[in-house]
mmCIF file of C-alpha atoms in Angstrom:
data_model
loop_
_atom_site.group_PDB
_atom_site.id
_atom_site.type_symbol
_atom_site.label_atom_id
_atom_site.label_comp_id
_atom_site.label_asym_id
_atom_site.label_seq_id
_atom_site.Cartn_x
_atom_site.Cartn_y
_atom_site.Cartn_z
ATOM 1 C CA UNK A 1 108.391 85.662 146.210
ATOM 2 C CA UNK A 2 106.330 83.851 143.601
ATOM 3 C CA UNK A 3 103.696 86.623 143.717
ATOM 4 C CA UNK A 4 106.394 89.271 143.108
ATOM 5 C CA UNK A 5 107.659 87.447 140.024
ATOM 6 C CA UNK A 6 104.161 87.130 138.581
ATOM 7 C CA UNK A 7 103.452 90.783 139.363
ATOM 8 C CA UNK A 8 106.764 91.837 137.725
ATOM 9 C CA UNK A 9 106.048 89.817 134.554
ATOM 10 C CA UNK A 10 102.516 91.197 134.410
ATOM 11 C CA UNK A 11 103.734 94.800 134.792
ATOM 12 C CA UNK A 12 106.451 94.247 132.175
ATOM 13 C CA UNK A 13 103.929 92.767 129.716
ATOM 14 C CA UNK A 14 101.491 95.641 130.231
ATOM 15 C CA UNK A 15 104.290 98.173 129.725
ATOM 16 C CA UNK A 16 105.366 96.540 126.471
ATOM 17 C CA UNK A 17 101.769 96.417 125.214
ATOM 18 C CA UNK A 18 101.143 100.099 125.937
ATOM 19 C CA UNK A 19 104.379 101.323 124.326
ATOM 20 C CA UNK A 20 104.339 98.996 121.319
ATOM 21 C CA UNK A 21 101.380 100.817 119.726
ATOM 22 C CA UNK A 22 102.596 104.387 120.188
ATOM 23 C CA UNK A 23 104.396 104.733 116.829
ATOM 24 C CA UNK A 24 102.020 102.676 114.711
ATOM 25 C CA UNK A 25 99.882 105.628 113.604
ATOM 26 C CA UNK A 26 100.420 107.257 110.240
ATOM 27 C CA UNK A 27 100.164 110.839 111.506
ATOM 28 C CA UNK A 28 96.974 111.478 109.566
ATOM 29 C CA UNK A 29 98.425 110.232 106.297
ATOM 30 C CA UNK A 30 96.145 108.042 104.298
ATOM 31 C CA UNK A 31 97.464 104.743 103.009
ATOM 32 C CA UNK A 32 94.924 104.261 100.213
ATOM 33 C CA UNK A 33 96.693 104.207 96.818
ATOM 34 C CA UNK A 34 96.148 107.446 94.923
ATOM 35 C CA UNK A 35 96.250 105.968 91.424
ATOM 36 C CA UNK A 36 92.930 105.911 89.613
ATOM 37 C CA UNK A 37 90.445 107.903 87.589
ATOM 38 C CA UNK A 38 88.475 110.524 89.518
ATOM 39 C CA UNK A 39 85.462 112.449 88.212
ATOM 40 C CA UNK A 40 85.217 116.130 89.114
ATOM 41 C CA UNK A 41 82.323 116.460 91.530
ATOM 42 C CA UNK A 42 82.465 119.617 93.665
ATOM 43 C CA UNK A 43 84.532 122.733 94.254
ATOM 44 C CA UNK A 44 84.548 125.273 97.035
ATOM 45 C CA UNK A 45 86.477 126.870 99.841
ATOM 46 C CA UNK A 46 86.397 127.382 103.583
ATOM 47 C CA UNK A 47 84.262 130.297 104.808
ATOM 48 C CA UNK A 48 84.203 131.181 108.512
ATOM 49 C CA UNK A 49 85.767 127.811 109.344
ATOM 50 C CA UNK A 50 83.164 125.814 107.392
ATOM 51 C CA UNK A 51 83.593 124.037 104.061
ATOM 52 C CA UNK A 52 81.316 125.467 101.393
ATOM 53 C CA UNK A 53 81.109 123.120 98.398
ATOM 54 C CA UNK A 54 78.984 123.383 95.246
ATOM 55 C CA UNK A 55 78.616 121.196 92.174
ATOM 56 C CA UNK A 56 81.575 121.863 89.897
ATOM 57 C CA UNK A 57 80.581 124.460 87.292
ATOM 58 C CA UNK A 58 83.491 123.244 85.131
ATOM 59 C CA UNK A 59 81.378 120.227 84.139
ATOM 60 C CA UNK A 60 79.546 121.051 80.896
ATOM 61 C CA UNK A 61 75.776 120.430 81.079
ATOM 62 C CA UNK A 62 74.731 117.227 79.322
ATOM 63 C CA UNK A 63 78.312 115.908 79.123
ATOM 64 C CA UNK A 64 80.283 113.419 81.162
ATOM 65 C CA UNK A 65 82.040 114.938 84.131
ATOM 66 C CA UNK A 66 85.572 116.240 83.715
ATOM 67 C CA UNK A 67 88.160 113.978 85.285
ATOM 68 C CA UNK A 68 91.630 113.560 86.718
ATOM 69 C CA UNK A 69 93.373 110.289 85.927
ATOM 70 C CA UNK A 70 96.412 109.574 88.125
ATOM 71 C CA UNK A 71 98.323 106.727 86.568
ATOM 72 C CA UNK A 72 100.831 104.305 88.054
ATOM 73 C CA UNK A 73 103.550 105.835 85.834
ATOM 74 C CA UNK A 74 103.071 109.186 87.674
ATOM 75 C CA UNK A 75 101.318 110.630 84.636
ATOM 76 C CA UNK A 76 98.370 112.906 85.379
ATOM 77 C CA UNK A 77 95.713 113.287 82.690
ATOM 78 C CA UNK A 78 93.059 115.996 82.909
ATOM 79 C CA UNK A 79 89.952 115.262 80.834
ATOM 80 C CA UNK A 80 87.747 118.225 79.916
ATOM 81 C CA UNK A 81 84.400 117.746 78.149
ATOM 82 C CA UNK A 82 83.229 120.945 76.509
ATOM 83 C CA UNK A 83 80.860 122.379 73.944
ATOM 84 C CA UNK A 84 77.535 121.250 72.581
ATOM 85 C CA UNK A 85 79.114 118.081 71.168
ATOM 86 C CA UNK A 86 80.908 117.313 74.481
ATOM 87 C CA UNK A 87 84.322 117.225 72.810
ATOM 88 C CA UNK A 88 86.976 115.711 75.058
ATOM 89 C CA UNK A 89 90.299 117.499 75.482
ATOM 90 C CA UNK A 90 92.980 115.642 77.425
ATOM 91 C CA UNK A 91 95.941 117.436 78.953
ATOM 92 C CA UNK A 92 98.824 115.331 80.236
ATOM 93 C CA UNK A 93 101.272 116.195 82.964
ATOM 94 C CA UNK A 94 102.869 114.524 85.956
ATOM 95 C CA UNK A 95 102.138 114.152 89.636
ATOM 96 C CA UNK A 96 104.163 113.524 92.764
ATOM 97 C CA UNK A 97 102.729 112.460 96.088
ATOM 98 C CA UNK A 98 104.696 113.221 99.220
ATOM 99 C CA UNK A 99 102.855 112.153 102.364
ATOM 100 C CA UNK A 100 99.612 114.177 102.260
ATOM 101 C CA UNK A 101 100.774 116.582 99.547
ATOM 102 C CA UNK A 102 99.988 116.151 95.863
ATOM 103 C CA UNK A 103 101.924 118.194 93.306
ATOM 104 C CA UNK A 104 100.479 118.280 89.801
ATOM 105 C CA UNK A 105 102.601 119.678 86.964
ATOM 106 C CA UNK A 106 101.318 120.499 83.484
ATOM 107 C CA UNK A 107 103.815 122.262 81.245
ATOM 108 C CA UNK A 108 105.620 124.842 83.378
ATOM 109 C CA UNK A 109 102.794 125.193 85.905
ATOM 110 C CA UNK A 110 102.875 123.264 89.182
ATOM 111 C CA UNK A 111 100.243 123.267 91.895
ATOM 112 C CA UNK A 112 100.593 121.660 95.298
ATOM 113 C CA UNK A 113 97.538 120.596 97.266
ATOM 114 C CA UNK A 114 96.866 119.054 100.643
ATOM 115 C CA UNK A 115 95.117 115.704 100.375
ATOM 116 C CA UNK A 116 92.201 116.375 102.720
ATOM 117 C CA UNK A 117 90.532 113.022 102.108
ATOM 118 C CA UNK A 118 91.457 109.957 100.098
ATOM 119 C CA UNK A 119 89.243 106.885 100.145
ATOM 120 C CA UNK A 120 88.285 104.257 97.619
ATOM 121 C CA UNK A 121 85.456 106.584 96.532
ATOM 122 C CA UNK A 122 86.751 110.142 97.006
ATOM 123 C CA UNK A 123 89.788 112.386 96.550
ATOM 124 C CA UNK A 124 89.473 115.801 98.190
ATOM 125 C CA UNK A 125 92.238 118.335 97.553
ATOM 126 C CA UNK A 126 92.876 121.813 98.962
ATOM 127 C CA UNK A 127 95.179 124.025 96.896
ATOM 128 C CA UNK A 128 97.950 125.337 99.165
ATOM 129 C CA UNK A 129 98.118 128.688 97.360
ATOM 130 C CA UNK A 130 94.486 129.562 96.681
ATOM 131 C CA UNK A 131 92.679 127.508 99.333
ATOM 132 C CA UNK A 132 90.260 126.166 96.706
ATOM 133 C CA UNK A 133 88.870 122.735 97.569
ATOM 134 C CA UNK A 134 88.240 120.267 94.757
ATOM 135 C CA UNK A 135 86.354 117.017 95.301
ATOM 136 C CA UNK A 136 86.722 114.119 92.878
ATOM 137 C CA UNK A 137 84.754 110.865 93.081
ATOM 138 C CA UNK A 138 85.329 107.441 91.536
#
């Protein structure tokens, strides 16, 4: 009788352990905060199932890299260095993150991207309409 009780408690404990972890995952959603300043690094697309990325041609030679600054206030600031004097033009809009989607709005134009990767060092986005991949680094 004593062995049955111990066996029952052991089975019950194992069952609780196995089921307690089943809903703890985040379904692929990253939990790293998205706020921060990201420098434009690479762009590309998927060809024959493989990512093809190249250095971003939007970055003017000899200038700082263009950037995307996602602020805590949900403001999105695009920084574009251009010309021989590397003049900076900033364009401000807003952003909304919903799970692994990021919607950026500037003026009347909104784009929604899948967040493919978000770490402390990288933000990789894939535009849902065009399929263009953009990689930003911190």
